[in-house]
Amino acid sequence: MGCCVSTSSRSTCSSGSRGEAVSPLCFEIGFCGTQRTKRTFSDDVITLQNLPSVPKRIFTNGKSRTSCIFTQQGRKGINQDAMIVWEDFMSEDVTFCGVFDGHGPQGHLVACKVRDALPLKLLSSMHSYQSRQNGSGGACLKGDLKKSDGSPEDRLNCLWKETFMKSYKAMDKELRSHPNLDCFCSGSTAVTIVKQGNNLFMGYIGDSRAVMGSKDSNGSMVAIQLTVDLKPDLPREAERIKKCKGRVFALQDEPEVPRVWLPFDDAPGLAMARAFGDFCLKEYGVISIPEFSHRLLTERDQFIVLASDGVWDVLSNEEVVEIVSLAPTRSSAARILVDSAAREWKLKYPTSKMDDCAVVCLFLDGKMDTESDYEEQGLSSATVQSNHSGNAIETDDGQKSELYLPRNFTVRSSEESDSYGRLAAEFEGNVDAVSTEDQNWSGLEGVTRVNSLVQLPRFSEERPNP
């Protein structure tokens, strides 16, 4: 039952007094040296090829033991959002959740790549820590201890922070060197959480957001924002970008959307300060280093909602928490939230193209609806097929429209479209085989109604004279 992160061997270590075989990783949740009662999938080598065979890992519309997820394609082209819930991530008491919002010509491929590869890098980093601890005879590190001396919890917090930092860095490095995925002007946000017992660890970049529904002292549901929208107009983000010669400003026809621009060209206009990919801007202040935070959960905390900005652009934190808490069944909460966002897009911005929406609802008490409650909502208990594919979408008048280059204003030729389709098929085939100051700048009032990436860089040969 411990947090067993062994991705290679089946070696064991002595539990001390009882001599029982346990996981080699002495990184337990609230206890150490007890016999492992159930094998976890982190005991095996997990690669992209065998991810589909891993149970309790969902990434298409549906539900799990403790969560429900749903995504809906917007009106801008292929759905570039991705999401995942992975229960029993490293042990029975560890859950990984993530939402990823792609942008640029290959944004949907980047989002899916990050969705699949980032959790494995977290596992690998934790396994590396395990190996070092075993080699040095390190003591057990317990996760759910009270802050009597602060040491065990501080060590756990530092470990997860290091793990998130290393994993995000490795993920961006892999994207840069990927042979079949051009991330020069494409990228993805990420909001990821690891729930380990009563500990919640969060790492995030970009403007996807996590919010928690919790009960106050009067028993009323309140919304608690867990992450900060890392927009270019955040003071420290803007300062870093300007120090790196990048430019931050909003276009005249969208003054509420600050963007990052190259120093010598009005491109690409990225509407976030941190992202995976987007290597055309990595020398000019856009980074992939995540913000990290840790929170101890209490009995008042009810659920966590992770969502892409397609939801937050039209719904407030309070509205999201209210919709989820009032859903007729927990299993339908994510779908109902996306439906509510779609309606708000039509009401508030009837002339704008609705953005993609992706939602993960994680219920912290570990309970879901009964099978009968779920079927009453007209949903199958099996995973519902996702509309994450690149099929033609249906417009408001019932007509089907053909896909176009997502999230920018360039047009692809038929020959380029064929090549692009082959790349997408090849990639999917491989998959199958926060400071207080910044809280006031979280962009809660800002609305991004246009593309995350305005245009591709032109890179003129003539640079302005210094």
Tab-separated table of C-alpha atoms in Angstrom:
chain	number	residue	atom	x	y	z
A	1	MET	CA	0.000	0.000	0.000
A	2	GLY	CA	2.992	2.317	0.262
A	3	CYS	CA	3.942	4.834	-2.358
A	4	CYS	CA	5.842	2.288	-4.367
A	5	VAL	CA	7.765	3.696	-7.280
A	6	SER	CA	9.688	0.861	-8.778
A	7	THR	CA	9.706	0.963	-12.535
A	8	SER	CA	12.306	-1.661	-13.192
A	9	SER	CA	13.190	-4.433	-10.781
A	10	ARG	CA	11.158	-6.435	-8.282
A	11	SER	CA	13.785	-6.210	-5.571
A	12	THR	CA	12.698	-6.068	-1.942
A	13	CYS	CA	14.034	-4.667	1.288
A	14	SER	CA	13.571	-5.800	4.841
A	15	SER	CA	10.834	-4.184	6.845
A	16	GLY	CA	12.957	-4.441	9.976
A	17	SER	CA	11.058	-6.067	12.806
A	18	ARG	CA	8.895	-8.436	10.753
A	19	GLY	CA	11.224	-9.099	7.848
A	20	GLU	CA	8.405	-8.922	5.307
A	21	ALA	CA	8.995	-8.154	1.650
A	22	VAL	CA	7.980	-4.630	0.817
A	23	SER	CA	8.606	-2.160	-1.922
A	24	PRO	CA	12.216	-0.961	-2.162
A	25	LEU	CA	10.978	2.613	-1.909
A	26	CYS	CA	10.790	3.772	1.695
A	27	PHE	CA	8.503	6.638	0.799
A	28	GLU	CA	5.251	5.762	2.474
A	29	ILE	CA	2.007	7.567	3.164
A	30	GLY	CA	1.641	7.709	6.920
A	31	PHE	CA	3.389	4.432	7.632
A	32	CYS	CA	6.515	2.487	6.825
A	33	GLY	CA	7.578	-1.136	6.781
A	34	THR	CA	4.139	-2.674	6.307
A	35	GLN	CA	3.531	-5.458	3.867
A	36	ARG	CA	2.288	-4.357	0.482
A	37	THR	CA	-1.127	-5.900	-0.049
A	38	LYS	CA	-1.688	-5.051	-3.683
A	39	ARG	CA	0.641	-4.751	-6.638
A	40	THR	CA	0.734	-1.334	-8.288
A	41	PHE	CA	1.415	-0.624	-11.918
A	42	SER	CA	4.341	1.577	-11.067
A	43	ASP	CA	6.124	-1.706	-10.268
A	44	ASP	CA	6.459	-2.329	-13.993
A	45	VAL	CA	8.243	-0.499	-16.740
A	46	ILE	CA	5.650	1.902	-18.106
A	47	THR	CA	6.206	3.345	-21.559
A	48	LEU	CA	4.048	5.140	-24.082
A	49	GLN	CA	3.497	1.830	-25.828
A	50	ASN	CA	1.818	0.089	-22.901
A	51	LEU	CA	-0.029	3.087	-21.439
A	52	PRO	CA	-3.378	1.869	-22.881
A	53	SER	CA	-3.075	-1.293	-20.779
A	54	VAL	CA	-2.722	0.602	-17.501
A	55	PRO	CA	-5.982	0.396	-15.509
A	56	LYS	CA	-7.496	3.312	-13.596
A	57	ARG	CA	-6.011	5.762	-16.096
A	58	ILE	CA	-8.646	7.660	-18.079
A	59	PHE	CA	-8.091	10.365	-20.673
A	60	THR	CA	-11.339	10.442	-22.655
A	61	ASN	CA	-14.830	11.482	-21.644
A	62	GLY	CA	-16.054	9.306	-18.789
A	63	LYS	CA	-15.640	8.588	-15.093
A	64	SER	CA	-13.373	6.745	-12.706
A	65	ARG	CA	-13.664	5.654	-9.108
A	66	THR	CA	-13.222	9.186	-7.748
A	67	SER	CA	-13.556	11.553	-10.711
A	68	CYS	CA	-15.239	12.442	-13.971
A	69	ILE	CA	-13.722	14.138	-17.028
A	70	PHE	CA	-15.173	15.711	-20.150
A	71	THR	CA	-13.948	17.716	-23.134
A	72	GLN	CA	-15.797	19.398	-25.976
A	73	GLN	CA	-14.425	20.786	-29.189
A	74	GLY	CA	-14.912	24.501	-29.749
A	75	ARG	CA	-15.435	26.416	-32.990
A	76	LYS	CA	-11.793	27.061	-33.825
A	77	GLY	CA	-10.926	23.704	-35.365
A	78	ILE	CA	-9.629	20.450	-33.958
A	79	ASN	CA	-9.862	20.043	-30.191
A	80	GLN	CA	-6.484	21.023	-28.759
A	81	ASP	CA	-7.328	20.236	-25.121
A	82	ALA	CA	-6.228	17.058	-23.358
A	83	MET	CA	-6.900	15.702	-19.869
A	84	ILE	CA	-6.057	12.763	-17.658
A	85	VAL	CA	-6.889	11.141	-14.334
A	86	TRP	CA	-4.579	8.368	-13.184
A	87	GLU	CA	-5.681	6.671	-9.970
A	88	ASP	CA	-3.299	4.420	-8.038
A	89	PHE	CA	-0.605	6.495	-9.734
A	90	MET	CA	2.168	5.249	-7.461
A	91	SER	CA	0.116	3.514	-4.828
A	92	GLU	CA	-3.506	3.056	-3.852
A	93	ASP	CA	-3.580	6.452	-2.154
A	94	VAL	CA	-2.012	8.572	-4.912
A	95	THR	CA	-3.948	10.182	-7.787
A	96	PHE	CA	-2.551	12.239	-10.654
A	97	CYS	CA	-4.761	14.698	-12.571
A	98	GLY	CA	-3.953	17.066	-15.397
A	99	VAL	CA	-5.445	19.374	-18.020
A	100	PHE	CA	-3.428	20.540	-21.021
A	101	ASP	CA	-4.453	23.236	-23.512
A	102	GLY	CA	-2.537	23.200	-26.787
A	103	HIS	CA	-2.075	26.106	-29.189
A	104	GLY	CA	-0.458	26.634	-32.571
A	105	PRO	CA	-0.516	24.422	-35.683
A	106	GLN	CA	0.423	21.272	-33.740
A	107	GLY	CA	-0.982	22.250	-30.373
A	108	HIS	CA	-3.274	19.233	-30.126
A	109	LEU	CA	-0.306	16.907	-30.664
A	110	VAL	CA	1.753	18.750	-28.054
A	111	ALA	CA	-1.066	18.562	-25.506
A	112	CYS	CA	-1.513	14.825	-26.046
A	113	LYS	CA	2.226	14.223	-25.897
A	114	VAL	CA	2.512	16.071	-22.590
A	115	ARG	CA	-0.562	14.291	-21.221
A	116	ASP	CA	1.055	10.908	-21.870
A	117	ALA	CA	4.723	11.606	-21.167
A	118	LEU	CA	4.699	13.995	-18.201
A	119	PRO	CA	3.238	11.514	-15.668
A	120	LEU	CA	5.877	8.983	-16.690
A	121	LYS	CA	8.590	11.541	-16.063
A	122	LEU	CA	7.188	12.141	-12.588
A	123	LEU	CA	7.342	8.394	-11.958
A	124	SER	CA	10.870	8.227	-13.315
A	125	SER	CA	12.023	11.120	-11.162
A	126	MET	CA	10.513	9.548	-8.049
A	127	HIS	CA	12.119	6.225	-8.921
A	128	SER	CA	15.453	7.991	-9.257
A	129	TYR	CA	14.998	9.423	-5.776
A	130	GLN	CA	14.126	5.958	-4.512
A	131	SER	CA	17.313	4.529	-5.942
A	132	ARG	CA	19.421	7.212	-4.294
A	133	GLN	CA	17.713	6.660	-0.950
A	134	ASN	CA	18.221	2.909	-1.127
A	135	GLY	CA	21.842	3.367	-2.038
A	136	SER	CA	22.473	5.691	0.874
A	137	GLY	CA	20.328	3.763	3.343
A	138	GLY	CA	17.914	6.682	3.654
A	139	ALA	CA	15.128	6.511	6.166
A	140	CYS	CA	11.451	6.377	5.390
A	141	LEU	CA	9.664	9.560	4.543
A	142	LYS	CA	6.093	9.731	5.728
A	143	GLY	CA	3.496	11.810	3.979
A	144	ASP	CA	0.617	12.363	6.359
A	145	LEU	CA	2.470	13.320	9.498
A	146	LYS	CA	1.448	16.297	11.582
A	147	LYS	CA	3.807	19.230	11.748
A	148	SER	CA	5.249	18.262	15.108
A	149	ASP	CA	8.789	19.053	14.063
A	150	GLY	CA	8.136	20.078	10.459
A	151	SER	CA	10.911	17.893	9.130
A	152	PRO	CA	9.076	14.970	7.470
A	153	GLU	CA	6.501	17.176	5.790
A	154	ASP	CA	9.139	19.649	4.675
A	155	ARG	CA	11.133	16.819	3.151
A	156	LEU	CA	8.049	15.493	1.375
A	157	ASN	CA	7.243	18.945	0.046
A	158	CYS	CA	10.806	19.490	-1.175
A	159	LEU	CA	10.828	16.091	-2.827
A	160	TRP	CA	7.687	16.768	-4.822
A	161	LYS	CA	8.858	20.235	-5.751
A	162	GLU	CA	12.105	18.825	-7.105
A	163	THR	CA	10.170	16.099	-8.913
A	164	PHE	CA	7.838	18.576	-10.620
A	165	MET	CA	10.714	20.875	-11.587
A	166	LYS	CA	12.809	18.091	-13.092
A	167	SER	CA	9.875	16.484	-14.875
A	168	TYR	CA	8.684	19.715	-16.492
A	169	LYS	CA	12.224	20.511	-17.615
A	170	ALA	CA	12.663	17.017	-19.072
A	171	MET	CA	9.292	17.274	-20.825
A	172	ASP	CA	10.209	20.518	-22.561
A	173	LYS	CA	13.598	19.116	-23.534
A	174	GLU	CA	11.933	16.086	-25.113
A	175	LEU	CA	9.577	18.296	-27.103
A	176	ARG	CA	12.496	20.350	-28.409
A	177	SER	CA	14.266	17.269	-29.734
A	178	HIS	CA	11.173	15.365	-30.925
A	179	PRO	CA	11.854	14.162	-34.504
A	180	ASN	CA	8.256	14.333	-35.740
A	181	LEU	CA	6.737	17.131	-33.684
A	182	ASP	CA	7.510	20.750	-34.564
A	183	CYS	CA	7.061	22.804	-31.413
A	184	PHE	CA	8.742	25.961	-32.677
A	185	CYS	CA	5.416	27.827	-32.824
A	186	SER	CA	3.219	25.267	-31.038
A	187	GLY	CA	2.883	24.528	-27.370
A	188	SER	CA	0.641	23.650	-24.445
A	189	THR	CA	-0.320	24.765	-20.980
A	190	ALA	CA	-0.376	22.337	-18.063
A	191	VAL	CA	-2.122	22.273	-14.707
A	192	THR	CA	-1.239	19.083	-12.834
A	193	ILE	CA	-1.921	17.870	-9.311
A	194	VAL	CA	-0.869	14.901	-7.245
A	195	LYS	CA	-3.143	13.972	-4.358
A	196	GLN	CA	-1.215	11.852	-1.882
A	197	GLY	CA	-3.259	11.098	1.182
A	198	ASN	CA	-4.210	14.483	2.630
A	199	ASN	CA	-1.443	16.235	0.732
A	200	LEU	CA	-2.098	18.093	-2.498
A	201	PHE	CA	0.891	18.980	-4.676
A	202	MET	CA	0.408	21.230	-7.695
A	203	GLY	CA	2.601	22.183	-10.633
A	204	TYR	CA	1.373	24.384	-13.469
A	205	ILE	CA	2.291	26.627	-16.391
A	206	GLY	CA	0.083	28.735	-18.651
A	207	ASP	CA	-3.482	29.832	-17.992
A	208	SER	CA	-5.327	26.595	-17.279
A	209	ARG	CA	-6.607	26.707	-13.711
A	210	ALA	CA	-7.409	24.599	-10.650
A	211	VAL	CA	-10.151	25.563	-8.189
A	212	MET	CA	-11.360	23.741	-5.071
A	213	GLY	CA	-14.864	23.591	-3.674
A	214	SER	CA	-14.799	23.688	0.113
A	215	LYS	CA	-17.294	24.297	2.921
A	216	ASP	CA	-16.875	27.233	5.262
A	217	SER	CA	-17.692	27.296	8.977
A	218	ASN	CA	-21.380	27.775	8.142
A	219	GLY	CA	-21.477	24.784	5.815
A	220	SER	CA	-21.774	26.940	2.688
A	221	MET	CA	-19.795	26.005	-0.422
A	222	VAL	CA	-16.992	28.403	-1.282
A	223	ALA	CA	-14.511	28.515	-4.153
A	224	ILE	CA	-10.769	28.491	-3.446
A	225	GLN	CA	-8.451	29.215	-6.375
A	226	LEU	CA	-5.453	26.885	-6.156
A	227	THR	CA	-3.363	28.187	-9.061
A	228	VAL	CA	-2.483	31.528	-10.640
A	229	ASP	CA	-3.160	32.259	-14.309
A	230	LEU	CA	0.354	32.861	-15.627
A	231	LYS	CA	-0.474	35.666	-18.047
A	232	PRO	CA	2.139	37.979	-19.582
A	233	ASP	CA	0.845	40.980	-17.606
A	234	LEU	CA	1.680	39.467	-14.217
A	235	PRO	CA	4.344	41.866	-12.851
A	236	ARG	CA	7.099	39.300	-12.360
A	237	GLU	CA	6.274	37.524	-15.635
A	238	ALA	CA	6.334	40.774	-17.597
A	239	GLU	CA	9.596	41.800	-15.932
A	240	ARG	CA	11.291	38.532	-16.859
A	241	ILE	CA	10.086	38.681	-20.473
A	242	LYS	CA	11.235	42.290	-20.909
A	243	LYS	CA	14.645	41.473	-19.428
A	244	CYS	CA	14.967	38.808	-22.122
A	245	LYS	CA	14.150	41.379	-24.848
A	246	GLY	CA	10.652	40.010	-25.385
A	247	ARG	CA	7.757	42.451	-25.667
A	248	VAL	CA	4.422	42.412	-23.853
A	249	PHE	CA	1.434	44.338	-25.136
A	250	ALA	CA	-2.183	43.856	-26.189
A	251	LEU	CA	-3.597	44.459	-29.635
A	252	GLN	CA	-5.843	47.447	-30.163
A	253	ASP	CA	-8.940	45.361	-30.875
A	254	GLU	CA	-8.417	43.156	-27.789
A	255	PRO	CA	-7.041	45.385	-25.043
A	256	GLU	CA	-7.865	42.822	-22.349
A	257	VAL	CA	-5.500	40.176	-23.790
A	258	PRO	CA	-1.787	40.891	-23.163
A	259	ARG	CA	0.543	38.886	-25.409
A	260	VAL	CA	4.222	38.040	-25.796
A	261	TRP	CA	5.934	39.223	-28.997
A	262	LEU	CA	9.357	38.770	-30.527
A	263	PRO	CA	11.679	41.768	-30.157
A	264	PHE	CA	12.029	42.247	-33.917
A	265	ASP	CA	8.645	41.192	-35.276
A	266	ASP	CA	4.969	41.457	-34.344
A	267	ALA	CA	4.665	37.704	-33.918
A	268	PRO	CA	3.600	35.266	-32.583
A	269	GLY	CA	1.507	37.014	-29.912
A	270	LEU	CA	1.379	34.284	-27.263
A	271	ALA	CA	-1.307	34.908	-24.638
A	272	MET	CA	0.610	33.257	-21.769
A	273	ALA	CA	3.962	33.701	-20.065
A	274	ARG	CA	4.852	30.022	-19.558
A	275	ALA	CA	4.226	27.023	-21.757
A	276	PHE	CA	5.642	23.779	-23.046
A	277	GLY	CA	7.043	24.214	-26.551
A	278	ASP	CA	6.848	27.655	-28.197
A	279	PHE	CA	10.598	27.539	-28.738
A	280	CYS	CA	10.521	30.658	-30.906
A	281	LEU	CA	9.960	32.563	-27.647
A	282	LYS	CA	12.072	30.572	-25.192
A	283	GLU	CA	15.026	32.946	-25.625
A	284	TYR	CA	12.744	35.914	-25.020
A	285	GLY	CA	11.281	35.130	-21.611
A	286	VAL	CA	8.667	32.391	-22.116
A	287	ILE	CA	9.660	29.495	-19.854
A	288	SER	CA	8.419	26.031	-18.935
A	289	ILE	CA	9.445	26.165	-15.266
A	290	PRO	CA	6.300	25.391	-13.271
A	291	GLU	CA	4.893	27.217	-10.310
A	292	PHE	CA	4.708	24.722	-7.449
A	293	SER	CA	2.505	24.755	-4.358
A	294	HIS	CA	1.475	22.383	-1.589
A	295	ARG	CA	-1.741	22.289	0.403
A	296	LEU	CA	-2.979	20.107	3.248
A	297	LEU	CA	-6.544	18.975	2.618
A	298	THR	CA	-9.166	19.034	5.355
A	299	GLU	CA	-12.564	17.418	5.843
A	300	ARG	CA	-14.201	20.603	4.587
A	301	ASP	CA	-12.606	20.282	1.158
A	302	GLN	CA	-15.063	18.595	-1.197
A	303	PHE	CA	-13.719	18.520	-4.760
A	304	ILE	CA	-11.180	19.995	-7.160
A	305	VAL	CA	-11.913	21.246	-10.661
A	306	LEU	CA	-9.163	21.477	-13.283
A	307	ALA	CA	-10.144	23.175	-16.537
A	308	SER	CA	-8.736	24.892	-19.606
A	309	ASP	CA	-9.327	28.595	-20.190
A	310	GLY	CA	-12.327	27.866	-22.404
A	311	VAL	CA	-14.236	27.381	-19.133
A	312	TRP	CA	-12.676	30.197	-17.099
A	313	ASP	CA	-13.168	32.748	-19.887
A	314	VAL	CA	-16.929	32.627	-19.367
A	315	LEU	CA	-17.466	31.257	-15.841
A	316	SER	CA	-16.166	32.545	-12.523
A	317	ASN	CA	-14.647	30.330	-9.836
A	318	GLU	CA	-17.829	30.639	-7.788
A	319	GLU	CA	-20.044	29.695	-10.722
A	320	VAL	CA	-17.920	26.642	-11.501
A	321	VAL	CA	-18.016	25.412	-7.898
A	322	GLU	CA	-21.769	25.967	-7.722
A	323	ILE	CA	-22.411	24.065	-10.966
A	324	VAL	CA	-20.346	21.082	-9.851
A	325	SER	CA	-21.836	20.992	-6.340
A	326	LEU	CA	-25.396	21.118	-7.705
A	327	ALA	CA	-24.899	18.505	-10.437
A	328	PRO	CA	-27.590	15.775	-10.182
A	329	THR	CA	-24.883	13.127	-10.111
A	330	ARG	CA	-21.156	13.401	-9.565
A	331	SER	CA	-20.514	11.398	-12.709
A	332	SER	CA	-22.213	14.063	-14.812
A	333	ALA	CA	-20.544	17.085	-13.164
A	334	ALA	CA	-17.795	17.580	-15.760
A	335	ARG	CA	-20.207	17.239	-18.687
A	336	ILE	CA	-22.703	19.652	-17.124
A	337	LEU	CA	-19.931	22.170	-16.460
A	338	VAL	CA	-18.777	22.065	-20.095
A	339	ASP	CA	-22.383	22.399	-21.288
A	340	SER	CA	-22.816	25.438	-19.033
A	341	ALA	CA	-19.648	27.007	-20.433
A	342	ALA	CA	-20.876	26.415	-23.995
A	343	ARG	CA	-24.144	28.181	-23.227
A	344	GLU	CA	-22.298	31.123	-21.677
A	345	TRP	CA	-20.113	31.469	-24.763
A	346	LYS	CA	-23.226	31.848	-26.930
A	347	LEU	CA	-24.814	34.350	-24.542
A	348	LYS	CA	-21.805	36.518	-23.740
A	349	TYR	CA	-19.874	36.357	-27.004
A	350	PRO	CA	-22.280	35.398	-29.808
A	351	THR	CA	-19.893	36.687	-32.493
A	352	SER	CA	-16.809	34.915	-31.113
A	353	LYS	CA	-15.708	31.365	-31.766
A	354	MET	CA	-16.120	29.207	-28.677
A	355	ASP	CA	-12.857	27.835	-27.310
A	356	ASP	CA	-12.232	24.168	-26.560
A	357	CYS	CA	-13.216	23.130	-23.036
A	358	ALA	CA	-11.717	20.361	-20.927
A	359	VAL	CA	-12.692	19.601	-17.320
A	360	VAL	CA	-11.511	17.219	-14.609
A	361	CYS	CA	-13.598	16.929	-11.426
A	362	LEU	CA	-11.857	15.070	-8.600
A	363	PHE	CA	-13.999	14.293	-5.537
A	364	LEU	CA	-11.835	14.253	-2.444
A	365	ASP	CA	-13.908	11.852	-0.353
A	366	GLY	CA	-13.256	9.136	-2.931
A	367	LYS	CA	-16.932	8.445	-3.571
A	368	MET	CA	-18.921	8.438	-6.794
A	369	ASP	CA	-22.524	7.680	-7.710
A	370	THR	CA	-24.114	4.275	-7.789
A	371	GLU	CA	-24.496	2.568	-11.157
A	372	SER	CA	-28.221	3.325	-11.216
A	373	ASP	CA	-27.628	7.038	-10.606
A	374	TYR	CA	-25.133	7.129	-13.429
A	375	GLU	CA	-27.393	5.385	-15.918
A	376	GLU	CA	-30.279	7.729	-15.051
A	377	GLN	CA	-28.266	10.531	-16.623
A	378	GLY	CA	-28.209	8.716	-19.955
A	379	LEU	CA	-24.505	7.880	-19.782
A	380	SER	CA	-22.924	4.475	-20.112
A	381	SER	CA	-20.808	3.214	-17.271
A	382	ALA	CA	-18.150	2.461	-19.848
A	383	THR	CA	-15.928	5.284	-20.944
A	384	VAL	CA	-17.731	7.510	-23.386
A	385	GLN	CA	-15.933	8.013	-26.642
A	386	SER	CA	-14.216	11.376	-26.676
A	387	ASN	CA	-14.803	13.999	-29.329
A	388	HIS	CA	-11.091	14.722	-29.102
A	389	SER	CA	-10.598	13.573	-32.687
A	390	GLY	CA	-10.177	15.817	-35.656
A	391	ASN	CA	-13.492	15.056	-37.309
A	392	ALA	CA	-15.560	17.771	-38.910
A	393	ILE	CA	-17.622	19.673	-36.382
A	394	GLU	CA	-21.225	20.673	-36.545
A	395	THR	CA	-22.049	24.356	-36.679
A	396	ASP	CA	-24.959	26.084	-34.974
A	397	ASP	CA	-27.128	25.711	-38.068
A	398	GLY	CA	-26.596	21.969	-38.178
A	399	GLN	CA	-24.167	22.069	-41.104
A	400	LYS	CA	-20.783	20.409	-40.914
A	401	SER	CA	-17.760	22.593	-41.372
A	402	GLU	CA	-14.338	21.444	-42.437
A	403	LEU	CA	-11.377	21.821	-40.156
A	404	TYR	CA	-8.907	24.614	-40.642
A	405	LEU	CA	-5.509	25.394	-39.203
A	406	PRO	CA	-6.172	25.692	-35.479
A	407	ARG	CA	-5.590	28.862	-33.509
A	408	ASN	CA	-4.006	31.092	-36.162
A	409	PHE	CA	-4.847	33.006	-39.285
A	410	THR	CA	-2.760	31.147	-41.845
A	411	VAL	CA	-4.167	28.736	-44.427
A	412	ARG	CA	-2.830	25.305	-45.225
A	413	SER	CA	-2.719	23.889	-48.739
A	414	SER	CA	-4.185	20.492	-49.545
A	415	GLU	CA	-0.708	18.998	-49.821
A	416	GLU	CA	0.262	20.399	-46.443
A	417	SER	CA	-2.992	19.111	-44.978
A	418	ASP	CA	-2.224	15.580	-46.124
A	419	SER	CA	1.237	15.789	-44.584
A	420	TYR	CA	-0.232	17.196	-41.381
A	421	GLY	CA	-2.761	14.369	-41.189
A	422	ARG	CA	-0.052	11.753	-41.607
A	423	LEU	CA	1.929	13.325	-38.788
A	424	ALA	CA	-1.103	13.267	-36.500
A	425	ALA	CA	-1.795	9.618	-37.329
A	426	GLU	CA	1.836	8.693	-36.770
A	427	PHE	CA	1.923	10.445	-33.433
A	428	GLU	CA	-1.296	8.858	-32.192
A	429	GLY	CA	0.019	5.495	-33.323
A	430	ASN	CA	3.077	5.924	-31.143
A	431	VAL	CA	0.862	6.741	-28.210
A	432	ASP	CA	-1.104	3.598	-28.647
A	433	ALA	CA	2.159	1.276	-29.253
A	434	VAL	CA	1.861	31.246	-5.418
A	435	SER	CA	2.786	34.599	-4.125
A	436	THR	CA	0.161	36.953	-2.572
A	437	GLU	CA	1.135	39.778	-4.906
A	438	ASP	CA	0.282	37.753	-7.953
A	439	GLN	CA	-3.110	36.652	-6.681
A	440	ASN	CA	-4.463	40.092	-7.514
A	441	TRP	CA	-3.227	39.676	-11.079
A	442	SER	CA	-4.670	36.246	-11.749
A	443	GLY	CA	-6.712	37.412	-14.715
A	444	LEU	CA	-10.033	36.503	-13.151
A	445	GLU	CA	-11.693	39.480	-14.796
A	446	GLY	CA	-9.846	39.203	-18.100
A	447	VAL	CA	-11.390	37.300	-20.963
A	448	THR	CA	-9.484	35.689	-23.788
A	449	ARG	CA	-11.923	35.460	-26.667
A	450	VAL	CA	-9.412	34.989	-29.465
A	451	ASN	CA	-6.592	32.671	-30.377
A	452	SER	CA	-3.829	31.934	-27.873
A	453	LEU	CA	-1.349	32.391	-30.684
A	454	VAL	CA	-2.044	35.233	-33.093
A	455	GLN	CA	0.298	34.409	-35.961
A	456	LEU	CA	3.471	32.572	-36.835
A	457	PRO	CA	6.767	34.437	-36.822
A	458	ARG	CA	7.896	35.769	-40.170
A	459	PHE	CA	11.524	36.262	-39.113
A	460	SER	CA	12.468	39.055	-41.473
A	461	GLU	CA	16.118	39.139	-42.485
A	462	GLU	CA	16.246	42.843	-41.764
A	463	ARG	CA	16.493	43.645	-38.083
A	464	PRO	CA	16.075	47.175	-36.732
A	465	ASN	CA	19.307	48.964	-36.082
A	466	PRO	CA	20.252	49.136	-32.411
